[in-house]
Structures are given as structure tokens and as C-alpha cells.
Amino acid sequence: MTVDFYSFAKGIVKGVLTPLYRIQTIGVEQFPKEGGVLLCANHISNLDPPVVGITAPRPIRFMAKEELFRAPVVKTLVKSLHAFPVKRGMNDRQALRTGLEVLKQGEVLGIFPEGTRSKDGRLKKALPGVGFFALRTDAAVVPCAIVGPYRPFAPLKVVYGAPIDMAPLRARKASPEEAADYIMDHIRRLLEEHQRA
């Protein structure tokens, strides 16, 4: 993977999706300019990864379902866009190790804490994996709310919140489940605030 290809693909996708969904990006100035970032967003569409990818100010490494890596052409494309595989519904230790390494190297790890799309748009309970990453590193944890639905030429908002202060939870060694719920609460607040706006 080269940054050049990522940037090229980002430009193409941005040129298509931004006018189609009238994407509005809010709060991006709060996004840390350097250092490891755990970017956590709600999940309402298969288009969420590219939409977050084109609105975030830094390249993102996403976890992607393992099935995408089985077809050679799709595998090559997905890998060239920074993604790495994760087995859904089980404790994938290799994916956890890769995610930790991404954060420790000062990159941005993108994750959808719910694990799968919400078909009705309502937030689901977060899986503990996001809490694991938040507690095991000192990466900044940035909540992101995608305020849909996806309808052509109807405004779609991507809202970035301020980094979440995880220090108290890290200090008292909170459980991954507790940390995951804490992160989802921040995403919920962003959603509620901007759904009303």
C-alpha cells in the first residue's frame, strides 16, 4: 500500500460521494493532528468506511470483515486502502495485535464498535474490542457520529467529537465492556445533538 494510492482513491471517492449525499463534516478541527487515534463511529451503511475515510483529516486503517479478503481482486483493493481482516463473532487475536500495533505506531485505527450495521439506525451495544484498544494504549479516542440516513441529495452529517478522556478508566483498570459502553455514550450524545440540529 502506498499513501499515494490511498490519497488518489480518497480524492476519487470524495468527488463522487460528497455531492451525491451532500456530506457535511463537523468538528474535524478537534481531530488530533498526530499520534495514535482510535476513531469510533456508529455503523448504519456499507458506505460508512469510505465516508469516514474521505472526511477524516488523516489516513485511517480500518478493520474489515474477513470475507472481503477471500476474493483476490477485492483483497488487493481493500488491503491497498489500509484495511486488515477481522473474524466477526469471535476473539480474533491476530486482529487485536494488528490493531494495537497500528495505534502504537501513531496511526489512526478506525472501528465501528457495534461490530455490524444497524438496520434501523439505532445504536446497538458496543462489542468489548473497542474497549480493549482504548484501555491497552494511550491513543486518543475520538467519537464520530454519522447522522443519516443515506439518501441522494439529502444532507448527511459526519460529526467528530473531542477526544474522550479515558484516563480515569485506565487508572482504575475498568473492564473492556465498561470502556466500550463509555465510548458509545459519547457517540450517542453526538448523534442526539446533531439529529436535533
C-alpha angles and dihedrals in degrees: 000000000000128000087230092063092045091051092046092050091045091054093050095047092045091053091054105037101038096065094033093058098022089234116207117197116205131185097007090137087072092061111112111252094213143011131051115322128189103205112199122189138170115252121228105141145022085245093064096094095053092041092052089042094056095044100045114090094224134049112271130214107211130197107233130192112268093238090072090063096058098077109070097220095045090044092055092048096046093047091049087057093059097259125139129193128263128183109232121225096021141072101270104193095184091055090048091051092048092049092050090050091051090054095043090053089058097252131131118262114199118205137169102216094203089064095220140033121288105230094199096041094245119129115258127205114284121244115240093245093085089053090050092057093044093052100039096055138038092235119139110257111219121190118213128191121201105202109199165099104211106239123152112260093001114115117264118193127209108192123192116199129205115276111279117244102239095166096101092051092046091048094054093039096241118195121262088245092055092047091049091053090048091054092047090052089060092049089048092054092051090049094049093047095051097038087062094045 
